[in-house]
mmCIF file of N, CA and C in Angstrom:
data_model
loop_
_atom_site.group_PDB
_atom_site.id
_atom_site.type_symbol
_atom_site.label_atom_id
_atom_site.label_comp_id
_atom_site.label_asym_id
_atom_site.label_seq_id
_atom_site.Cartn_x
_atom_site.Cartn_y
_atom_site.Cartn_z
ATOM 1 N N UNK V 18 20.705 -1.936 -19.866
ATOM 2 C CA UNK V 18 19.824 -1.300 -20.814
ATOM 3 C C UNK V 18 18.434 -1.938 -20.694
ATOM 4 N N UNK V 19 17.175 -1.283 -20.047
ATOM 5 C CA UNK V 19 15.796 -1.894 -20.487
ATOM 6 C C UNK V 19 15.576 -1.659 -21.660
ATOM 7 N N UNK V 20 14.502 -3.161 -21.516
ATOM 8 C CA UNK V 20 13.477 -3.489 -22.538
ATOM 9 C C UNK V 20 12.607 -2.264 -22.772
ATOM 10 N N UNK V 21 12.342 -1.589 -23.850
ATOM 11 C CA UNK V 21 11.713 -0.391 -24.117
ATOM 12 C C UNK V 21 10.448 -0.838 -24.075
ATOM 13 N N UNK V 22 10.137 -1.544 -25.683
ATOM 14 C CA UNK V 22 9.323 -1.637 -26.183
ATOM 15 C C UNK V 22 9.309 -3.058 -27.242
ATOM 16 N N UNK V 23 7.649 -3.632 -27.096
ATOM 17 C CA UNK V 23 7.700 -4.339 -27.426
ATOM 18 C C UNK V 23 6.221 -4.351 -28.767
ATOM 19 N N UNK V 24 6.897 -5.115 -30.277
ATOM 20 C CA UNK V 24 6.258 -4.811 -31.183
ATOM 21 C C UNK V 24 4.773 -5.857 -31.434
ATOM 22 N N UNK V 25 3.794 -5.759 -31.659
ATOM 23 C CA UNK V 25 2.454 -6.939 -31.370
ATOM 24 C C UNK V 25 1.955 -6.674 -32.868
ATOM 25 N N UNK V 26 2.285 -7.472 -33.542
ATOM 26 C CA UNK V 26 1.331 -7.028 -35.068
ATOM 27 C C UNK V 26 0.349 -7.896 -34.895
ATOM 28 N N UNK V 27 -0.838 -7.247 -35.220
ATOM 29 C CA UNK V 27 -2.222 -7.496 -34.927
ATOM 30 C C UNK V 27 -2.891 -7.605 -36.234
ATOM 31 N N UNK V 28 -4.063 -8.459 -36.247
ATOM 32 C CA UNK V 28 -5.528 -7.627 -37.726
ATOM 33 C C UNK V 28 -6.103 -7.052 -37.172
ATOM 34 N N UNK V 29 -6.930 -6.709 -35.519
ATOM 35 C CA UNK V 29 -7.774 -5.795 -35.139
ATOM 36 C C UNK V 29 -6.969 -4.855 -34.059
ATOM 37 N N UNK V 30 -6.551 -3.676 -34.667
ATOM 38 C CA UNK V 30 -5.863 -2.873 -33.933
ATOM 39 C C UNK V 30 -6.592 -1.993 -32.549
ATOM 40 N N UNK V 31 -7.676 -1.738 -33.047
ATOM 41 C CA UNK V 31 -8.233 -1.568 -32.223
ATOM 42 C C UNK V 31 -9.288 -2.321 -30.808
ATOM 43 N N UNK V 32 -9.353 -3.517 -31.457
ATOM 44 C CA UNK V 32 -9.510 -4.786 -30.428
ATOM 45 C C UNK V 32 -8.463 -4.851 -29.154
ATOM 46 N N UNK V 33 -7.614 -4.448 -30.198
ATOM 47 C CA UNK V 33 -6.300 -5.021 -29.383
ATOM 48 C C UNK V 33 -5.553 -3.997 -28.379
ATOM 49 N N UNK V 34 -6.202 -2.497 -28.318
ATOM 50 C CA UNK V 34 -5.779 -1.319 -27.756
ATOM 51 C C UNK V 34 -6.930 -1.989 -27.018
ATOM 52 N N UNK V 35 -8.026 -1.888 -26.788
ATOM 53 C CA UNK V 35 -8.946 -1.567 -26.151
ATOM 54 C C UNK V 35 -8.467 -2.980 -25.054
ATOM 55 N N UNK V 36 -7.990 -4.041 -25.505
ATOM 56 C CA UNK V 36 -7.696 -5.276 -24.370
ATOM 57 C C UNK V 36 -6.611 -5.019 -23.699
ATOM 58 N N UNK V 37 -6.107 -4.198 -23.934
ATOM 59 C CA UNK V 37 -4.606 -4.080 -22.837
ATOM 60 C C UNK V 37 -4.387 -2.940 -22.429
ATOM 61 N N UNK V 38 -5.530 -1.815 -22.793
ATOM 62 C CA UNK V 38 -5.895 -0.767 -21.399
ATOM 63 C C UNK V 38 -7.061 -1.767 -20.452
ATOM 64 N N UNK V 39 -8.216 -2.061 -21.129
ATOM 65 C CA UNK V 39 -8.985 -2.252 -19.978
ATOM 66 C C UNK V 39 -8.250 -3.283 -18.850
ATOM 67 N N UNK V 40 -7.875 -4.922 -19.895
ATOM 68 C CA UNK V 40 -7.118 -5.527 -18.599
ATOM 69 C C UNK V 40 -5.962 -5.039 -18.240
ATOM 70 N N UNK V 41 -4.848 -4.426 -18.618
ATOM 71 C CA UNK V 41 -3.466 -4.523 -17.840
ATOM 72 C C UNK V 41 -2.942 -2.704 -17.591
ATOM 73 N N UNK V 42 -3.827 -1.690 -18.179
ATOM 74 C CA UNK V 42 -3.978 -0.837 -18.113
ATOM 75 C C UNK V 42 -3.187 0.499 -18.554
ATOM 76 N N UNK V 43 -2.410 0.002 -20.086
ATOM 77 C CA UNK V 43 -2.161 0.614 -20.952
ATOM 78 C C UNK V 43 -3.288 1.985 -21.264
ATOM 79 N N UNK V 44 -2.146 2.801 -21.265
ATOM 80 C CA UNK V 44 -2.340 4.299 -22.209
ATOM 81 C C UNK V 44 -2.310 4.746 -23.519
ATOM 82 N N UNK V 45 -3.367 4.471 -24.602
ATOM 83 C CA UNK V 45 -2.708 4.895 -25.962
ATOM 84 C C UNK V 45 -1.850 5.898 -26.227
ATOM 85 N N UNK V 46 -0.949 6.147 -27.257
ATOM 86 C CA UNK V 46 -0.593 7.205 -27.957
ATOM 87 C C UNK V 46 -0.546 6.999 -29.546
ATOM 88 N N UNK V 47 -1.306 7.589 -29.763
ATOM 89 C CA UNK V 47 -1.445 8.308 -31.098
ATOM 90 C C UNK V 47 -1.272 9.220 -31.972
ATOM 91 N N UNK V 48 0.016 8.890 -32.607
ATOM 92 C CA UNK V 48 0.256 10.532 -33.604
ATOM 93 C C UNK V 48 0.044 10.163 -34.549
ATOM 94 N N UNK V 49 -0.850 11.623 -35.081
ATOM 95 C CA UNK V 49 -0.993 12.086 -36.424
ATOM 96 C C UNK V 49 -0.370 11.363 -37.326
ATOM 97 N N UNK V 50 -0.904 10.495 -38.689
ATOM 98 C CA UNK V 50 0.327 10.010 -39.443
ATOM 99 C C UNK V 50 1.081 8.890 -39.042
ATOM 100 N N UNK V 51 1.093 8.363 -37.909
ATOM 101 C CA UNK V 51 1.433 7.283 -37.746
ATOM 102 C C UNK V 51 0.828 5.807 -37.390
ATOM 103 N N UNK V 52 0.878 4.916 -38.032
ATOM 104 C CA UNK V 52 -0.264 3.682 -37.912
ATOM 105 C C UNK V 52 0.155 2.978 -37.198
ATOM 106 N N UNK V 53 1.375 3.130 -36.073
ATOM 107 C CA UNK V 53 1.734 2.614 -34.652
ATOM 108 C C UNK V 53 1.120 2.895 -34.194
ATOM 109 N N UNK V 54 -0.116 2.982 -33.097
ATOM 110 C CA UNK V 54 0.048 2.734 -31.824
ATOM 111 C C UNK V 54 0.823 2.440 -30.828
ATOM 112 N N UNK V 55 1.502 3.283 -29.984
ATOM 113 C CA UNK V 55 1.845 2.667 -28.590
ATOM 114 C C UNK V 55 1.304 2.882 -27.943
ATOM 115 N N UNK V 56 1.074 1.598 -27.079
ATOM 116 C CA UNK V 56 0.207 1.292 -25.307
ATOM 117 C C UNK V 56 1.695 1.468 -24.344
ATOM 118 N N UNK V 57 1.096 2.829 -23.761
ATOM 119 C CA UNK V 57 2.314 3.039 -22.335
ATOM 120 C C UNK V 57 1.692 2.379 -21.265
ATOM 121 N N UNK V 58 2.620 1.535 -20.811
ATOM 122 C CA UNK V 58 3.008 1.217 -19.367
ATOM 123 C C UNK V 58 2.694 2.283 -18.285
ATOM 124 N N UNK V 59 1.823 2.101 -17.288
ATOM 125 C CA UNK V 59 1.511 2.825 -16.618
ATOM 126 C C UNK V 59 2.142 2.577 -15.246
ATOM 127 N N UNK V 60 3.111 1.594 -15.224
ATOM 128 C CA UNK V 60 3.944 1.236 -13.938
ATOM 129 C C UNK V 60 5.286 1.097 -14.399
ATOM 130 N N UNK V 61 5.814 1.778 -15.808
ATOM 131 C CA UNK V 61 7.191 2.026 -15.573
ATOM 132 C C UNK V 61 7.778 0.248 -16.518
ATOM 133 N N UNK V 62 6.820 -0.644 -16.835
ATOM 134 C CA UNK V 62 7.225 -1.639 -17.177
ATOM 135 C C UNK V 62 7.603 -1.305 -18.876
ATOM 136 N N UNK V 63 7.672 -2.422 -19.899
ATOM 137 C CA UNK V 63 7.895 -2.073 -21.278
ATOM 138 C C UNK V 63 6.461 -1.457 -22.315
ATOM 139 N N UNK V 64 6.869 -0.669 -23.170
ATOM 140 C CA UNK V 64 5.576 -0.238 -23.885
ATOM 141 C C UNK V 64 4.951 -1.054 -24.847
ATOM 142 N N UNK V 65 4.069 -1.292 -25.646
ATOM 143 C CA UNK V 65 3.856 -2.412 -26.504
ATOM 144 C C UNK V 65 3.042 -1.230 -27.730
ATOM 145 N N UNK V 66 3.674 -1.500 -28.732
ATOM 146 C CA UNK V 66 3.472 -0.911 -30.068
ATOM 147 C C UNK V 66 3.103 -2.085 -30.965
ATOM 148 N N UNK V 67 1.207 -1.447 -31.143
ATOM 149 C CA UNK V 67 0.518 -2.761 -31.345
ATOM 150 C C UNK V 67 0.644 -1.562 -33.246
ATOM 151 N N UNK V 68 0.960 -2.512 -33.853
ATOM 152 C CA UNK V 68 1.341 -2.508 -35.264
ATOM 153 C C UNK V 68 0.399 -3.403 -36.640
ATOM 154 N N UNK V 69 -0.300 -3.240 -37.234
ATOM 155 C CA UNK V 69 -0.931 -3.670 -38.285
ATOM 156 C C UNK V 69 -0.199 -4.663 -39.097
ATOM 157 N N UNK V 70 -1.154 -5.716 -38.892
ATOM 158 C CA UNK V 70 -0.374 -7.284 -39.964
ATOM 159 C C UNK V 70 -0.328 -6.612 -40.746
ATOM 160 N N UNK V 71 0.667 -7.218 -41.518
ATOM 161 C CA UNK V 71 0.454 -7.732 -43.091
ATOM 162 C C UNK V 71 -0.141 -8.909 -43.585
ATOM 163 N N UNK V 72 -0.694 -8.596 -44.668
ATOM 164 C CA UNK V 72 -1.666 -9.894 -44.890
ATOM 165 C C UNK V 72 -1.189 -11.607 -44.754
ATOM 166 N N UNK V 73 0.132 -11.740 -44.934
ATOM 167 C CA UNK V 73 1.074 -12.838 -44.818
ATOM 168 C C UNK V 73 1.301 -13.447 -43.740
ATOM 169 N N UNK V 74 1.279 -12.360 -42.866
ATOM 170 C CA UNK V 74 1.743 -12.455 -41.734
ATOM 171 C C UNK V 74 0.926 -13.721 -40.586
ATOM 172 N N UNK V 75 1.214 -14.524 -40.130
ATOM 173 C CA UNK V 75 0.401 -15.437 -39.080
ATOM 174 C C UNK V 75 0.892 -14.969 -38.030
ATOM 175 N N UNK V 76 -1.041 -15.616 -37.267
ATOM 176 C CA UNK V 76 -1.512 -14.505 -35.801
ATOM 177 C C UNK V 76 -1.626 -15.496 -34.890
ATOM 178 N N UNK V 77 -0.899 -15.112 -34.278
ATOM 179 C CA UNK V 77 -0.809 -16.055 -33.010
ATOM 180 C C UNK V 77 0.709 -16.669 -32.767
ATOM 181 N N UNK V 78 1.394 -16.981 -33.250
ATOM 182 C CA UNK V 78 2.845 -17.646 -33.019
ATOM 183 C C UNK V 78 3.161 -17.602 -31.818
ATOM 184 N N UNK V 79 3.436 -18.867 -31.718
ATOM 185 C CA UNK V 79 3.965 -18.637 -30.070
ATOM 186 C C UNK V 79 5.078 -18.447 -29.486
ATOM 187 N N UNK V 80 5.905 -18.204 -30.660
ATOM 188 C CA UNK V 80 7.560 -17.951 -30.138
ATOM 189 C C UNK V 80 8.144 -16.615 -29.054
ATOM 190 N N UNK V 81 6.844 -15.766 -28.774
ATOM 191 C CA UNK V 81 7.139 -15.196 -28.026
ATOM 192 C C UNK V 81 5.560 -14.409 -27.074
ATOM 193 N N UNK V 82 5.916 -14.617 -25.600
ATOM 194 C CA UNK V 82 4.593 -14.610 -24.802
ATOM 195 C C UNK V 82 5.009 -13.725 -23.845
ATOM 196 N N UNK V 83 3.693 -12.905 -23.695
ATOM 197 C CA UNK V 83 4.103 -11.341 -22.928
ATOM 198 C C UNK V 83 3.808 -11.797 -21.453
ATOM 199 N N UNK V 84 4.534 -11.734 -20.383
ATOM 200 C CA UNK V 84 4.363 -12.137 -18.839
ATOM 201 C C UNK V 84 4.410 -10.904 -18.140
ATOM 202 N N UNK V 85 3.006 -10.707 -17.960
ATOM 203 C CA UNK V 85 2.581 -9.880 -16.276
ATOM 204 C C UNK V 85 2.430 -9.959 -15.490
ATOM 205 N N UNK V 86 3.380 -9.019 -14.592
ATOM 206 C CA UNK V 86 3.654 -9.503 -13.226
ATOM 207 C C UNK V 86 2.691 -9.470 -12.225
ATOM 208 N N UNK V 87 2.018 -10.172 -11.720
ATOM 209 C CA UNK V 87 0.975 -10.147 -11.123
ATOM 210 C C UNK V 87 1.043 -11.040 -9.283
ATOM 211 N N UNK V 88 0.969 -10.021 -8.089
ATOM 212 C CA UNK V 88 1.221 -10.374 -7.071
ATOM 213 C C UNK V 88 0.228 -11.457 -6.920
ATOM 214 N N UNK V 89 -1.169 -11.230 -7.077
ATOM 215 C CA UNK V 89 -2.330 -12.218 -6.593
ATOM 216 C C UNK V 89 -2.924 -12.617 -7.839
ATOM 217 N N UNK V 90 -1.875 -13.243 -8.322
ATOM 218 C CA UNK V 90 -2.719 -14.509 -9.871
ATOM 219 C C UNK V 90 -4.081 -15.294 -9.718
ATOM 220 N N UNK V 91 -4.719 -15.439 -8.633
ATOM 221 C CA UNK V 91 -5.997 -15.987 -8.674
ATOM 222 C C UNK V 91 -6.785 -14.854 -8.629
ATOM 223 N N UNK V 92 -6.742 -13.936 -7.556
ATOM 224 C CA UNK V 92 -7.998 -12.515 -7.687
ATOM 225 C C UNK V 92 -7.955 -11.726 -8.661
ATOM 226 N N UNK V 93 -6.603 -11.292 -9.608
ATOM 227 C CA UNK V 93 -6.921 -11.050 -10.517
ATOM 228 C C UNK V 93 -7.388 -11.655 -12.034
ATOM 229 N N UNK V 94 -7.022 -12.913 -11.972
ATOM 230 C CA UNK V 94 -7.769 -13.865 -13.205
ATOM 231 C C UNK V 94 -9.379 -13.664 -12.939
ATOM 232 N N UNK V 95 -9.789 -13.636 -11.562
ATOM 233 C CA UNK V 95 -11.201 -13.801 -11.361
ATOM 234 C C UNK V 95 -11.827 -12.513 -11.997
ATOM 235 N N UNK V 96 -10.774 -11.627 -11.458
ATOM 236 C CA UNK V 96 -11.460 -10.346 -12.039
ATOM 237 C C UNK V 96 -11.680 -10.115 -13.652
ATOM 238 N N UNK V 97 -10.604 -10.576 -13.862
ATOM 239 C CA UNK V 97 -10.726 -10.620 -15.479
ATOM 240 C C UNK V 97 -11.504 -11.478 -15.939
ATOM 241 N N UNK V 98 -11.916 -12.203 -15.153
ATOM 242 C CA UNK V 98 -13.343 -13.163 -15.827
ATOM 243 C C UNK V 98 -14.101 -12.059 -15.593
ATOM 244 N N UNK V 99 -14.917 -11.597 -14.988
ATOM 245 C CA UNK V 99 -15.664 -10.728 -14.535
ATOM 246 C C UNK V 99 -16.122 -9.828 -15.472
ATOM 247 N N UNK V 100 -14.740 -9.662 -15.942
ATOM 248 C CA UNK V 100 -14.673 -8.320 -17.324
ATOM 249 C C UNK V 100 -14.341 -9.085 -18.915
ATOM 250 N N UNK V 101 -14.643 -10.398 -19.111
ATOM 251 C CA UNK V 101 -14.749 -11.093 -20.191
ATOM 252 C C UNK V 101 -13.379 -11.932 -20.714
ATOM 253 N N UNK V 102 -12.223 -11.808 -19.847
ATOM 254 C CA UNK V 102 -11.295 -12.458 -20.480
ATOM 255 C C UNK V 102 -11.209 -13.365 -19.169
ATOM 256 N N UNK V 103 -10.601 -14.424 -20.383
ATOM 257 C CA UNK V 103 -10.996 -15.900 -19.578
ATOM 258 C C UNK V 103 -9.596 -16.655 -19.888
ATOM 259 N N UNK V 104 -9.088 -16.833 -18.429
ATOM 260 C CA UNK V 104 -7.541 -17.389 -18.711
ATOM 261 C C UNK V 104 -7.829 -18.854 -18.061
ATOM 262 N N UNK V 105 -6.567 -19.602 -18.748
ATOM 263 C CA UNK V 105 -6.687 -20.895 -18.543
ATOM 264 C C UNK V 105 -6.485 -21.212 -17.158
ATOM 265 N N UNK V 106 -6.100 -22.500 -17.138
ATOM 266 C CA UNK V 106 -6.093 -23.291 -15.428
ATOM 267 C C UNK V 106 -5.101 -22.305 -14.670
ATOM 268 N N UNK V 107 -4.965 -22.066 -13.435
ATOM 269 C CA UNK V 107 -4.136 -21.744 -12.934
ATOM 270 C C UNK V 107 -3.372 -23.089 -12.315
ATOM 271 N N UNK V 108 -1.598 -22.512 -12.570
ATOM 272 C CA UNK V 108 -0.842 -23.389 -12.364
ATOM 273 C C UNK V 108 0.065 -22.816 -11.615
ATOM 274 N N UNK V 109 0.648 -23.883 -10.858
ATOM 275 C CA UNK V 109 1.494 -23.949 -9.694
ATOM 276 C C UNK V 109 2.360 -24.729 -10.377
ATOM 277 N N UNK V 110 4.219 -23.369 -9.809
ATOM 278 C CA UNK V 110 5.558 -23.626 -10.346
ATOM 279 C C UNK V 110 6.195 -23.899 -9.018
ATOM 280 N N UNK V 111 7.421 -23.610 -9.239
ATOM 281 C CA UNK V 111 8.271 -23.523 -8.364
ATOM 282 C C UNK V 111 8.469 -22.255 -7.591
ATOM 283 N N UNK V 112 7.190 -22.558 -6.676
ATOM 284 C CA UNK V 112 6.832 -20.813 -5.524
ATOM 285 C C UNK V 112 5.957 -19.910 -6.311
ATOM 286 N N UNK V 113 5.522 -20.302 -7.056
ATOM 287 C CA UNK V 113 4.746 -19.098 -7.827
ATOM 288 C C UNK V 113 4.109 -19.708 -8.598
ATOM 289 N N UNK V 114 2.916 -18.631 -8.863
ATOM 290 C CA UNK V 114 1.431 -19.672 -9.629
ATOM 291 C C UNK V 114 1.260 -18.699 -11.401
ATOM 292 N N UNK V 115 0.449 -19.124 -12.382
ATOM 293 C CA UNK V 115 0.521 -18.844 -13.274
ATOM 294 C C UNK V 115 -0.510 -19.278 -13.890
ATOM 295 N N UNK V 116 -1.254 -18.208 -15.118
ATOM 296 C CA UNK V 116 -2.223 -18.816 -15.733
ATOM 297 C C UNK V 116 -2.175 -17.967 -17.167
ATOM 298 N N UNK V 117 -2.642 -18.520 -18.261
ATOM 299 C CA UNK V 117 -2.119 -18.461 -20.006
ATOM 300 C C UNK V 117 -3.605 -17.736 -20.290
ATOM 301 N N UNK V 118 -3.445 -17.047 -21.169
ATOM 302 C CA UNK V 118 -4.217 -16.469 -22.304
ATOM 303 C C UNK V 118 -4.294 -15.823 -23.892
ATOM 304 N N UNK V 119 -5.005 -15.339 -24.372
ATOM 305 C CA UNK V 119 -4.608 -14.823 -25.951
ATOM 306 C C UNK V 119 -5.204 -13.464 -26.001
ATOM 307 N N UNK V 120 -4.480 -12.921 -26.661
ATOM 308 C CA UNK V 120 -4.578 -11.433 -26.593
ATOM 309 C C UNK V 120 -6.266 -11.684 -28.016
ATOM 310 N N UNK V 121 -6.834 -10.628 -28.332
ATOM 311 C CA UNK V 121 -7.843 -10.463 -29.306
ATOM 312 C C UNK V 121 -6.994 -11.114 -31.313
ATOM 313 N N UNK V 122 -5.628 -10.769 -31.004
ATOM 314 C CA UNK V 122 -5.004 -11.771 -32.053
ATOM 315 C C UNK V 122 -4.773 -12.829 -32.273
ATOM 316 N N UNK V 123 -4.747 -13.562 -30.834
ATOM 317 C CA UNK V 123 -4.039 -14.711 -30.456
ATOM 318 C C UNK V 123 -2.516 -15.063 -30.391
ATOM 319 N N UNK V 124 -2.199 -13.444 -29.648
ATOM 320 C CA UNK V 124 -0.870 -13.242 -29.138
ATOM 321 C C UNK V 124 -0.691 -13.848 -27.971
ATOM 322 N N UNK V 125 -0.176 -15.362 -27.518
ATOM 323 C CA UNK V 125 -0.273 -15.784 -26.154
ATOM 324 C C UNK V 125 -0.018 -14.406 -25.143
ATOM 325 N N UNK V 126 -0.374 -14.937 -24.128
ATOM 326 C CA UNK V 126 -0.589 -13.919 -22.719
ATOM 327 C C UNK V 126 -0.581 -14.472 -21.330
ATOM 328 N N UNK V 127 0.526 -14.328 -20.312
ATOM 329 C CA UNK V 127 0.737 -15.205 -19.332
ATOM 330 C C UNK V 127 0.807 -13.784 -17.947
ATOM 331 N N UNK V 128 -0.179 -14.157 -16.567
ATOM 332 C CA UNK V 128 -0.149 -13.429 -15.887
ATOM 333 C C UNK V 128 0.979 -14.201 -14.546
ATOM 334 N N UNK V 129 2.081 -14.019 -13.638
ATOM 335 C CA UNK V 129 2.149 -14.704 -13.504
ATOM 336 C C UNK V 129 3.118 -14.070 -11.906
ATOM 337 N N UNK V 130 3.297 -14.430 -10.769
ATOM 338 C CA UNK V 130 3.590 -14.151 -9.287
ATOM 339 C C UNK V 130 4.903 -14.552 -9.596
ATOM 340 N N UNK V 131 5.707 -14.694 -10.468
ATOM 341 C CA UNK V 131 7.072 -15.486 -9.937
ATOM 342 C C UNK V 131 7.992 -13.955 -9.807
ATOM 343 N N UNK V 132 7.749 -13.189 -10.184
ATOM 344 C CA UNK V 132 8.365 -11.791 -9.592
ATOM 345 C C UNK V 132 8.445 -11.436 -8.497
ATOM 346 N N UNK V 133 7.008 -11.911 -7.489
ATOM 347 C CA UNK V 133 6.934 -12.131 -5.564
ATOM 348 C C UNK V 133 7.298 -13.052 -5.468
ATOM 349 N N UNK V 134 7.224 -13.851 -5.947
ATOM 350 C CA UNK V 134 8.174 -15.106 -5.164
ATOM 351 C C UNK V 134 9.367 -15.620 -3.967
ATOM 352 N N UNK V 135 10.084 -14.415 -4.254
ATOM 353 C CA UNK V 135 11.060 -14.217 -2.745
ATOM 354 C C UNK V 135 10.214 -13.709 -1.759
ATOM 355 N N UNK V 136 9.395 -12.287 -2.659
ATOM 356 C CA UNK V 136 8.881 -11.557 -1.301
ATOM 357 C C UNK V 136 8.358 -12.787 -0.497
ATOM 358 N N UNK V 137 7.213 -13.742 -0.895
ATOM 359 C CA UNK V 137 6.672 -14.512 -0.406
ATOM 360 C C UNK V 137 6.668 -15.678 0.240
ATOM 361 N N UNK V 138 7.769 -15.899 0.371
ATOM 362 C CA UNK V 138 8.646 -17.404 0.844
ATOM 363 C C UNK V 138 8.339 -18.724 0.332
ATOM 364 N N UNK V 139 8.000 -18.404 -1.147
ATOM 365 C CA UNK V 139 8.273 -19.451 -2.326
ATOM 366 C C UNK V 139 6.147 -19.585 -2.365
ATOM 367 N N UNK V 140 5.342 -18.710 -1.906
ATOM 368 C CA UNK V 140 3.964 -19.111 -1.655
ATOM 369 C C UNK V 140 3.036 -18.174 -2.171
ATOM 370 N N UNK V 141 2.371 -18.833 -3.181
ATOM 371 C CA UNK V 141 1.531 -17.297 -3.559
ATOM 372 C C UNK V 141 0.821 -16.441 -2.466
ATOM 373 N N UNK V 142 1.158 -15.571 -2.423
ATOM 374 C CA UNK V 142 0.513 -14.824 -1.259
ATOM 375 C C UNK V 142 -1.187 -14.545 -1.199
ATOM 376 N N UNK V 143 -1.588 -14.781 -0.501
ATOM 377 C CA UNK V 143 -3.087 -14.220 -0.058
ATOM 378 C C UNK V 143 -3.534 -13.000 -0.571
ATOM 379 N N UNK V 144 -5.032 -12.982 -1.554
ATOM 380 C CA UNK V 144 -5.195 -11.627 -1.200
ATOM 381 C C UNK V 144 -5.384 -10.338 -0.327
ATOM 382 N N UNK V 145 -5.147 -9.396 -0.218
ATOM 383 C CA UNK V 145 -5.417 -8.335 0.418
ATOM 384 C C UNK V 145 -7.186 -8.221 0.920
ATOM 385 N N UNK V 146 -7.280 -8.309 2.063
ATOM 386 C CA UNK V 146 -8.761 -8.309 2.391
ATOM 387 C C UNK V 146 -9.371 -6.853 2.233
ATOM 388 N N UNK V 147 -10.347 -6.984 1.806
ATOM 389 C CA UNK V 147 -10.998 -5.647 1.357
ATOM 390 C C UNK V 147 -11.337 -4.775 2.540
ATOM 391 N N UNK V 148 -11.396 -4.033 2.289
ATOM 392 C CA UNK V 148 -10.957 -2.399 3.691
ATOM 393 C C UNK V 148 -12.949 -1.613 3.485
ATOM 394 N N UNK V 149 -13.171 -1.460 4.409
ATOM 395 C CA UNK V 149 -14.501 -0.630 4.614
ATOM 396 C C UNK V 149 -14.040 0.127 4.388
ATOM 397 N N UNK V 150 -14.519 1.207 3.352
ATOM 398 C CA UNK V 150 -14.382 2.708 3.203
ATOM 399 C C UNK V 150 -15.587 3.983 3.573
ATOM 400 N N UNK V 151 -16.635 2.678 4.097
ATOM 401 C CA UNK V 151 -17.721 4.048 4.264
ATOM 402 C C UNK V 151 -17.847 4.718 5.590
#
């Protein structure tokens, strides 16, 4: 049975749509009447139904941290500097590299190669060299 969906209660709902289409490239859906949001997965992975705190509620907890699978963890952190989000050190595991961040709530956020890891023979792989198109 997959992971469907996963619930993110937020205070800026819309902060928080707008950070996980531009970086990871979520699709809103929005119905009428409903104060869910879901961000679809545009590669088939889980959906994230970013949901409105309650005032009680504390932002940030770290008991649970969303990991994207990411083949080239250094070119894309760079890129995401580029575009304003700024992830911590990159770190080296066992065959696979990794680097931490916070969503606009301070929902931890981890991008991270250990999904290639076989493909790669325990080594983060190189990026893809950029192709002339003109």
């Amino acid at each position: 049975m997959p992971l469907g969906r996963i619930t993110l209660y937020v205070r800026d709902v819309e902060a928080t749509i707008s950070f996980y289409e531009k970086h990871f490239g979520f699709k809103p859906l929005r119905l009428e009447g409903d104060r869910i949001v879901e961000l679809l997965a545009q590669d088939g992975g889980a959906n994230l139904m970013i949901h409105p705190a309650g005032k009680a509620q504390k932002m940030g907890q770290v008991l649970v941290k969303l990991v994207f699978d990411v083949e080239h963890v250094e070119a894309f952190r760079a890129r995401c500097a580029e575009e304003g989000l700024e992830f911590g050190p990159l770190h080296q595991a066992d065959g696979y590299a990794f680097a931490n961040a916070k969503d606009p709530s301070g929902n931890p956020i981890a991008i991270s190669s250990r999904a290639f890891r076989l493909k790669s023979g325990g080594d983060e792989p190189s990026p893809p060299e950029a192709v002339d198109q003109t």
